[in-house]
mmCIF file of N, CA, C and O in Angstrom:
data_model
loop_
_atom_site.group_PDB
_atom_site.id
_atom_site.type_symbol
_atom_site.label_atom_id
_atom_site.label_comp_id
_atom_site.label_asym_id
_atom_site.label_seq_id
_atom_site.Cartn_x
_atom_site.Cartn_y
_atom_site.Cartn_z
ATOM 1 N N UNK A 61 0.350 -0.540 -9.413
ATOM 2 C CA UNK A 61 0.266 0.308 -8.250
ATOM 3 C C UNK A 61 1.281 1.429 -8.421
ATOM 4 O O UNK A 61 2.338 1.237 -9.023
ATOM 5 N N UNK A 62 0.920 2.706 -7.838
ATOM 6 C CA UNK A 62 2.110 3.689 -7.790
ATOM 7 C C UNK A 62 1.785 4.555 -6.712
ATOM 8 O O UNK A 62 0.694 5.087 -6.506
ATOM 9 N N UNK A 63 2.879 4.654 -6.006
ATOM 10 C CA UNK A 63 3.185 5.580 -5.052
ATOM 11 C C UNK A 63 3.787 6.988 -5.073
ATOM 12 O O UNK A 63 4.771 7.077 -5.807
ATOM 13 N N UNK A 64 3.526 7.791 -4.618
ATOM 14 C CA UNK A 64 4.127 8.888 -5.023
ATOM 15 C C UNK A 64 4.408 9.451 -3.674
ATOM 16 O O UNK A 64 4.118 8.827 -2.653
ATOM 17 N N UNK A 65 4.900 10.475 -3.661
ATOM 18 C CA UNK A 65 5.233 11.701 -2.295
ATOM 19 C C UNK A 65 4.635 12.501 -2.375
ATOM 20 O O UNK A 65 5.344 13.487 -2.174
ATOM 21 N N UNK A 66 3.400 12.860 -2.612
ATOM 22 C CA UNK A 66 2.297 14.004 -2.740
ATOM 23 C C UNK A 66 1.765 13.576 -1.428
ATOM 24 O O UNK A 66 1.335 12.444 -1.204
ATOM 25 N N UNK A 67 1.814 14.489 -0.623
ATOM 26 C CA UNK A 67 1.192 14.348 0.922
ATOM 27 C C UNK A 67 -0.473 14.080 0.584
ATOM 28 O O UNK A 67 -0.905 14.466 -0.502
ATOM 29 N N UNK A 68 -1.300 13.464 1.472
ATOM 30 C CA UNK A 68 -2.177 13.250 1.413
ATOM 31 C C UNK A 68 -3.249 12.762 3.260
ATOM 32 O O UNK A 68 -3.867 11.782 3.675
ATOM 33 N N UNK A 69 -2.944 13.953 3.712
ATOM 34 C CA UNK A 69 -3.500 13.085 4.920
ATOM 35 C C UNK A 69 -2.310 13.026 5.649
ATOM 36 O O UNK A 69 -1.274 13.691 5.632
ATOM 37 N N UNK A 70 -2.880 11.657 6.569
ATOM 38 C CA UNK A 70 -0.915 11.323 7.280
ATOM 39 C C UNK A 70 -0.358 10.469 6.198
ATOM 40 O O UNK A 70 0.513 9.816 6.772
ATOM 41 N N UNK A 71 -0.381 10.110 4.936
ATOM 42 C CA UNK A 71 0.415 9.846 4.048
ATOM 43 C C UNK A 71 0.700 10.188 3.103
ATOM 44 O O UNK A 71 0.881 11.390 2.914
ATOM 45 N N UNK A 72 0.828 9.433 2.295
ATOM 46 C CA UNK A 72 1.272 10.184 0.786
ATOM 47 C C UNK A 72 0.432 9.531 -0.567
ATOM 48 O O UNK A 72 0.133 8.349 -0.395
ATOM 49 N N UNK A 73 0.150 9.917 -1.436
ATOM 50 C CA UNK A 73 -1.199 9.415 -2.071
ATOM 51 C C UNK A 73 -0.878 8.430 -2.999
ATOM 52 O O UNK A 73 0.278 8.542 -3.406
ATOM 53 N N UNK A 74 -1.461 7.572 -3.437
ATOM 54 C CA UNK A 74 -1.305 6.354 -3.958
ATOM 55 C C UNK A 74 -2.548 6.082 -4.969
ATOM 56 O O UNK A 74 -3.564 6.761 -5.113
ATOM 57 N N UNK A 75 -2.040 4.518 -5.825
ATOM 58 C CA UNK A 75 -3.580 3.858 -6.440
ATOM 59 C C UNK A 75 -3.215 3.239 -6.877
ATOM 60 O O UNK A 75 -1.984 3.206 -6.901
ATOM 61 N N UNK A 76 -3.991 2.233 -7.588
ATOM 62 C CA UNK A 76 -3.554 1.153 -8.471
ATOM 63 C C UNK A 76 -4.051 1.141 -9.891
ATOM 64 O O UNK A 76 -4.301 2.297 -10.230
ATOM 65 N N UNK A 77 -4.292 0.265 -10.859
ATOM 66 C CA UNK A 77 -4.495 0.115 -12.152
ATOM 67 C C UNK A 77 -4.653 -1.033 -12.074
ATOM 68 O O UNK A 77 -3.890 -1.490 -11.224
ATOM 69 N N UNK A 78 -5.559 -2.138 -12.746
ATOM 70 C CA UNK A 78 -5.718 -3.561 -13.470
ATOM 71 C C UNK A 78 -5.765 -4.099 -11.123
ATOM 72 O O UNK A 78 -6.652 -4.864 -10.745
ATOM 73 N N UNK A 79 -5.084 -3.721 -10.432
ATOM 74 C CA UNK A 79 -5.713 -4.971 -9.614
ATOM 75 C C UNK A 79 -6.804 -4.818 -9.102
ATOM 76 O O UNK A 79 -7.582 -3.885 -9.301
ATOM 77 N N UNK A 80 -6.972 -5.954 -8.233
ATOM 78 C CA UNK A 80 -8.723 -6.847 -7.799
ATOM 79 C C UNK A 80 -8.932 -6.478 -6.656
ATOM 80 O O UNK A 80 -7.984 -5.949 -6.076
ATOM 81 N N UNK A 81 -10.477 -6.650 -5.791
ATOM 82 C CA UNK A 81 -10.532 -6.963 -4.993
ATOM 83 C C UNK A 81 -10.538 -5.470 -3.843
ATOM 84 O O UNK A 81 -11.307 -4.563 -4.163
ATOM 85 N N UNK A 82 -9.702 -5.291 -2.589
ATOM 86 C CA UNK A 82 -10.046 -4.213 -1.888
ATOM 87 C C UNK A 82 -8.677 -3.259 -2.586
ATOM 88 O O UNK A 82 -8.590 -2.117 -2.134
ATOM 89 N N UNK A 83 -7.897 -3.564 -3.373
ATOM 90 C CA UNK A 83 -6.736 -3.119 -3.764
ATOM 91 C C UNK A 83 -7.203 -1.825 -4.945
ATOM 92 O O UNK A 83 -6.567 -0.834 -5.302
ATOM 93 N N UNK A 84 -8.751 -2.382 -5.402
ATOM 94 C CA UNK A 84 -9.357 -1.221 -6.296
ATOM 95 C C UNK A 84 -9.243 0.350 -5.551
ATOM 96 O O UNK A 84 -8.784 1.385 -6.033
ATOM 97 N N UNK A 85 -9.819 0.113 -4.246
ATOM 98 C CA UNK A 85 -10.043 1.106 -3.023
ATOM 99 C C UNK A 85 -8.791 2.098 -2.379
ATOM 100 O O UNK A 85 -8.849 2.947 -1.490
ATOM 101 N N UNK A 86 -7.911 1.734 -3.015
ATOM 102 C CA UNK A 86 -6.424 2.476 -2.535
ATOM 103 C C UNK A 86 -6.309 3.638 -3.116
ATOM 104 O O UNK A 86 -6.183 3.756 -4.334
ATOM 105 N N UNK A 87 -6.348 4.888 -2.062
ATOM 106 C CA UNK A 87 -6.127 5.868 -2.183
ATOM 107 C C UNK A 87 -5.002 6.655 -1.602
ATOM 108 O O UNK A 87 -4.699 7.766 -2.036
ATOM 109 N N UNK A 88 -4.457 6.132 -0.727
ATOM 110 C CA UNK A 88 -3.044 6.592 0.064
ATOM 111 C C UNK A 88 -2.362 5.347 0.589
ATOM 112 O O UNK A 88 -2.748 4.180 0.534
ATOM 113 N N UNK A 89 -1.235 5.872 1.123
ATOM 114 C CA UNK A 89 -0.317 5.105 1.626
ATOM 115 C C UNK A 89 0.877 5.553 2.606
ATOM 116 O O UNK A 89 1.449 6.614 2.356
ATOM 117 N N UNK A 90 1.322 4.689 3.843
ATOM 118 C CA UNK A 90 2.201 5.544 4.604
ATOM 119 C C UNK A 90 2.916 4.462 5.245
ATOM 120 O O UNK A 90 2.603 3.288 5.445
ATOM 121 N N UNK A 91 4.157 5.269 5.573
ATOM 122 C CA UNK A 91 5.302 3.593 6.159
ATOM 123 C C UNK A 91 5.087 3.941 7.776
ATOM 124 O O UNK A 91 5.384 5.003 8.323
ATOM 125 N N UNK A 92 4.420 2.625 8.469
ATOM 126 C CA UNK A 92 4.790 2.790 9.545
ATOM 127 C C UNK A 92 5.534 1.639 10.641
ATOM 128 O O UNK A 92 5.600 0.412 10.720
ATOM 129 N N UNK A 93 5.989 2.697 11.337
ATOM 130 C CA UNK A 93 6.927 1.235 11.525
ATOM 131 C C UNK A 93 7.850 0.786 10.693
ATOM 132 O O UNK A 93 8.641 1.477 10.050
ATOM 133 N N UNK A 94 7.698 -1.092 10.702
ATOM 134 C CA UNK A 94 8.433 -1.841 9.605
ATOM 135 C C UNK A 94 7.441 -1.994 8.608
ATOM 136 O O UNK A 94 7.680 -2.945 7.863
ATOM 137 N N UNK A 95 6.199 -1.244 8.299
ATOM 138 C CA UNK A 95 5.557 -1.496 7.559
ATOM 139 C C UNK A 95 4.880 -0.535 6.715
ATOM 140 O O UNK A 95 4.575 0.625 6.991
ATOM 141 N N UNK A 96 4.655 -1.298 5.457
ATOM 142 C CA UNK A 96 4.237 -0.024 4.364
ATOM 143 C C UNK A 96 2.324 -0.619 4.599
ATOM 144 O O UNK A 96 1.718 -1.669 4.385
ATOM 145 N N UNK A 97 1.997 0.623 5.089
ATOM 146 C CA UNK A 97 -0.007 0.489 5.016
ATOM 147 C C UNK A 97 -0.626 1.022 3.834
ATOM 148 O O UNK A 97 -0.571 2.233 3.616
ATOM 149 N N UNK A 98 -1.278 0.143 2.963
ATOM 150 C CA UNK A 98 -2.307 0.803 1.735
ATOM 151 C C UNK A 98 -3.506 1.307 2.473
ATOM 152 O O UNK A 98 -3.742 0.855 3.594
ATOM 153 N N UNK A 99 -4.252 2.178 1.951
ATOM 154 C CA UNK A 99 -5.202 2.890 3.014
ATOM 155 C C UNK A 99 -6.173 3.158 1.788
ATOM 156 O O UNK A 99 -5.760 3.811 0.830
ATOM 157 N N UNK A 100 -7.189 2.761 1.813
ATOM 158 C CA UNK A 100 -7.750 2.985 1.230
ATOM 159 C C UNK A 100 -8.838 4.454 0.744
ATOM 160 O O UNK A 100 -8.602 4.775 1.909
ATOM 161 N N UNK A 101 -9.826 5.683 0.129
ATOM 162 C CA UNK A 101 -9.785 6.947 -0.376
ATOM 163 C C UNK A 101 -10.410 7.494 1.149
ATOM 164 O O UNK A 101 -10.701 8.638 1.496
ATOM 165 N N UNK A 102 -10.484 6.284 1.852
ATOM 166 C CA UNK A 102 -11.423 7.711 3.336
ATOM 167 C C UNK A 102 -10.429 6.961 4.383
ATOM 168 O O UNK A 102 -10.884 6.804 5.516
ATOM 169 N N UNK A 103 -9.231 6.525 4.141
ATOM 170 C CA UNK A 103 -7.947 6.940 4.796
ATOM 171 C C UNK A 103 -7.865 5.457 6.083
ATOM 172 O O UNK A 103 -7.257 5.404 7.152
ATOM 173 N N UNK A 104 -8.836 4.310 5.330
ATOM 174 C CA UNK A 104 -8.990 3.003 6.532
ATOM 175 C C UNK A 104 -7.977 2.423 6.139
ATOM 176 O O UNK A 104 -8.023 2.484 4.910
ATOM 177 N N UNK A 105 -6.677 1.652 6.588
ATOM 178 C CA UNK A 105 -5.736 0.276 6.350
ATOM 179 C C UNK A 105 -6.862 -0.480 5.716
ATOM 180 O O UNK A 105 -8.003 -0.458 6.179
ATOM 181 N N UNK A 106 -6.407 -1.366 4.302
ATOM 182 C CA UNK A 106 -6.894 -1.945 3.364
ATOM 183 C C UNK A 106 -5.725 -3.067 3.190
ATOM 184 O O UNK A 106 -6.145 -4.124 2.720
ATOM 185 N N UNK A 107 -4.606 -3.034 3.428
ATOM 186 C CA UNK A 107 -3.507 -3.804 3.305
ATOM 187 C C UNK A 107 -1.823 -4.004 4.194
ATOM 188 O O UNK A 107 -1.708 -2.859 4.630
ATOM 189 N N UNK A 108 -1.301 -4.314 4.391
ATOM 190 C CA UNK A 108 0.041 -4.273 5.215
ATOM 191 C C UNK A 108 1.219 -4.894 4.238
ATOM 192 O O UNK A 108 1.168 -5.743 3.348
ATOM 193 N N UNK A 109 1.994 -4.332 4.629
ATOM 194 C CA UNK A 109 3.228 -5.069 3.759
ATOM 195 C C UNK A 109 4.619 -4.772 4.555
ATOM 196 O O UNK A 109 4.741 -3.637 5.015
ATOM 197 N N UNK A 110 5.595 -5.633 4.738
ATOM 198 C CA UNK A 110 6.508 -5.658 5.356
ATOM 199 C C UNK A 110 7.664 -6.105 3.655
ATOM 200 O O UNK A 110 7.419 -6.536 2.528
ATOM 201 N N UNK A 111 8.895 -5.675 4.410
ATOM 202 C CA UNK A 111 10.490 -5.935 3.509
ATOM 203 C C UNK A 111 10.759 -7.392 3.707
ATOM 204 O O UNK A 111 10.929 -7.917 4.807
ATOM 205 N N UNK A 112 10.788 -8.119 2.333
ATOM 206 C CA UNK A 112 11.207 -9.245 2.759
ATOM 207 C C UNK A 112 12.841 -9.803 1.540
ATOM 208 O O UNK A 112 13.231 -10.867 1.060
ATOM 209 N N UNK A 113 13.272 -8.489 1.516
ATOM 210 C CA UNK A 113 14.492 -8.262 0.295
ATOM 211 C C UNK A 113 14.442 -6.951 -0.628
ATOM 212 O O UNK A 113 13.384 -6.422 -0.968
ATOM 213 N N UNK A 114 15.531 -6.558 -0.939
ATOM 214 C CA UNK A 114 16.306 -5.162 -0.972
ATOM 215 C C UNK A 114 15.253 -4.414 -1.420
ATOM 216 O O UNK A 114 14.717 -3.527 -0.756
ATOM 217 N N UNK A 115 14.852 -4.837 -2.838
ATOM 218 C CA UNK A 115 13.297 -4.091 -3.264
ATOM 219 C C UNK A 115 12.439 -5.185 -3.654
ATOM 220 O O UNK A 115 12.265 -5.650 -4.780
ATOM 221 N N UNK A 116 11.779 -5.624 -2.226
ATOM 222 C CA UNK A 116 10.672 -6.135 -2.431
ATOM 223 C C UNK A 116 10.054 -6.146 -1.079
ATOM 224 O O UNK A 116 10.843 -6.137 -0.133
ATOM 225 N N UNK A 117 8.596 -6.165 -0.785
ATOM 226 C CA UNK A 117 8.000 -5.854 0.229
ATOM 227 C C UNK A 117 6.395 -6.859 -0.161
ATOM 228 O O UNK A 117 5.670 -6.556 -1.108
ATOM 229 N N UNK A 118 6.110 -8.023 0.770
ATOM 230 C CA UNK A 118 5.202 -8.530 0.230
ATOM 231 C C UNK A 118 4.186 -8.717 1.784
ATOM 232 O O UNK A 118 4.753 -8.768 2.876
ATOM 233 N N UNK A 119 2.861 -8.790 1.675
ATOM 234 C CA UNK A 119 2.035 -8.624 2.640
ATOM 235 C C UNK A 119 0.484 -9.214 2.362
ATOM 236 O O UNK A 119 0.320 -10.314 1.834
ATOM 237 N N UNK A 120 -0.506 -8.453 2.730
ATOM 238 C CA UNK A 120 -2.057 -8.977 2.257
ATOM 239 C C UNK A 120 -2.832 -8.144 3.070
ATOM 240 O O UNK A 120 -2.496 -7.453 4.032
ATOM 241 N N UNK A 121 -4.197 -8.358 2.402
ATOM 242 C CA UNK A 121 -4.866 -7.227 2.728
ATOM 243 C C UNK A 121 -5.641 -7.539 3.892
ATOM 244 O O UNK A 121 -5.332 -8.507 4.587
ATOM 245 N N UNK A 122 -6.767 -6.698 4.210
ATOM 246 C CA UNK A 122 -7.234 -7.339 5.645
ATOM 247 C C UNK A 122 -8.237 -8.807 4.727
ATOM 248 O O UNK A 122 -8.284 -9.762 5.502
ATOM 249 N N UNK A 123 -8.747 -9.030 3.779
ATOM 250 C CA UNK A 123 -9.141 -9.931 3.324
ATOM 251 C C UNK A 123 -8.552 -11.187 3.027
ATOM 252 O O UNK A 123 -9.072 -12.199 2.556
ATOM 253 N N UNK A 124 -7.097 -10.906 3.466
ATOM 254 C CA UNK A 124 -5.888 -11.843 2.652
ATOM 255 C C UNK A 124 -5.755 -12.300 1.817
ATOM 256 O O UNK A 124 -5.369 -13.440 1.556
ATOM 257 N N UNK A 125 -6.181 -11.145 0.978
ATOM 258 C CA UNK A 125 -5.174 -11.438 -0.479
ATOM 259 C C UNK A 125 -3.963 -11.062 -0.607
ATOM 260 O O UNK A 125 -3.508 -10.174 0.113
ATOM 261 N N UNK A 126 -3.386 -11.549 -1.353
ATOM 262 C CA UNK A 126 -1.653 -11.423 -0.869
ATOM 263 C C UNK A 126 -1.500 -10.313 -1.680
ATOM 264 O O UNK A 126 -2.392 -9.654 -2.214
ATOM 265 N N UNK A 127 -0.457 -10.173 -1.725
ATOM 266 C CA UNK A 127 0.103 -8.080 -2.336
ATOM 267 C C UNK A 127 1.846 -8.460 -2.315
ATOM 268 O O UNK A 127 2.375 -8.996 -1.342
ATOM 269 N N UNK A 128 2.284 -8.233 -3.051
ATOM 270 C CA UNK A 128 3.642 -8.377 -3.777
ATOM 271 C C UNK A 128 3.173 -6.925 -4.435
ATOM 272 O O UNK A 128 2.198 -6.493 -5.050
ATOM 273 N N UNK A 129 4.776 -6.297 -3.812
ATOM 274 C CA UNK A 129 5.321 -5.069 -4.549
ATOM 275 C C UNK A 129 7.229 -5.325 -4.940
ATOM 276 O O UNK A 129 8.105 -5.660 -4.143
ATOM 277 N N UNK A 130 7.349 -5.046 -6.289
ATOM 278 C CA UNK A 130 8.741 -4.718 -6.076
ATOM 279 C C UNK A 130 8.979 -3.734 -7.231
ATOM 280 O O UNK A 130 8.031 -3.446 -7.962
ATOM 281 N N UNK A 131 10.481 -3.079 -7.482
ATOM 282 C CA UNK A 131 10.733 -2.578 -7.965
ATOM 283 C C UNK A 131 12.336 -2.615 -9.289
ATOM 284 O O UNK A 131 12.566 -1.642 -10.008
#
């Protein structure tokens, strides 16, 4: 997955590589709240993810598959 700061909409544009499932569909992304939303290319929530340690943020999609990001 990679995120970037290229505005896109009300977020900033995003995608993934090698993952499955609705995670193919990710086209943006935006923090709201306590939470980081994957949004998929016509701009619907596809996933949620909350901080659960310094750099790491783990969540699931509306299908619940789980989603681990860190850095």
């Amino acid at each position: 997955m990679f995120l970037t700061l290229t505005n896109l909409g009300s977020g900033s544009r995003g995608g993934t590589r090698g993952c499955a499932g609705e995670l193919t569909t990710m086209g943006s992304w935006e923090v709201a709240g306590k939470q980081v939303v994957l949004k998929d290319r016509n701009g619907n929530a596809i996933a949620r993810l909350y901080k659960t340690a310094d750099a790491r943020f783990d969540g699931s999609t509306n299908s619940g598959q789980p989603v681990s990001l860190s850095r």
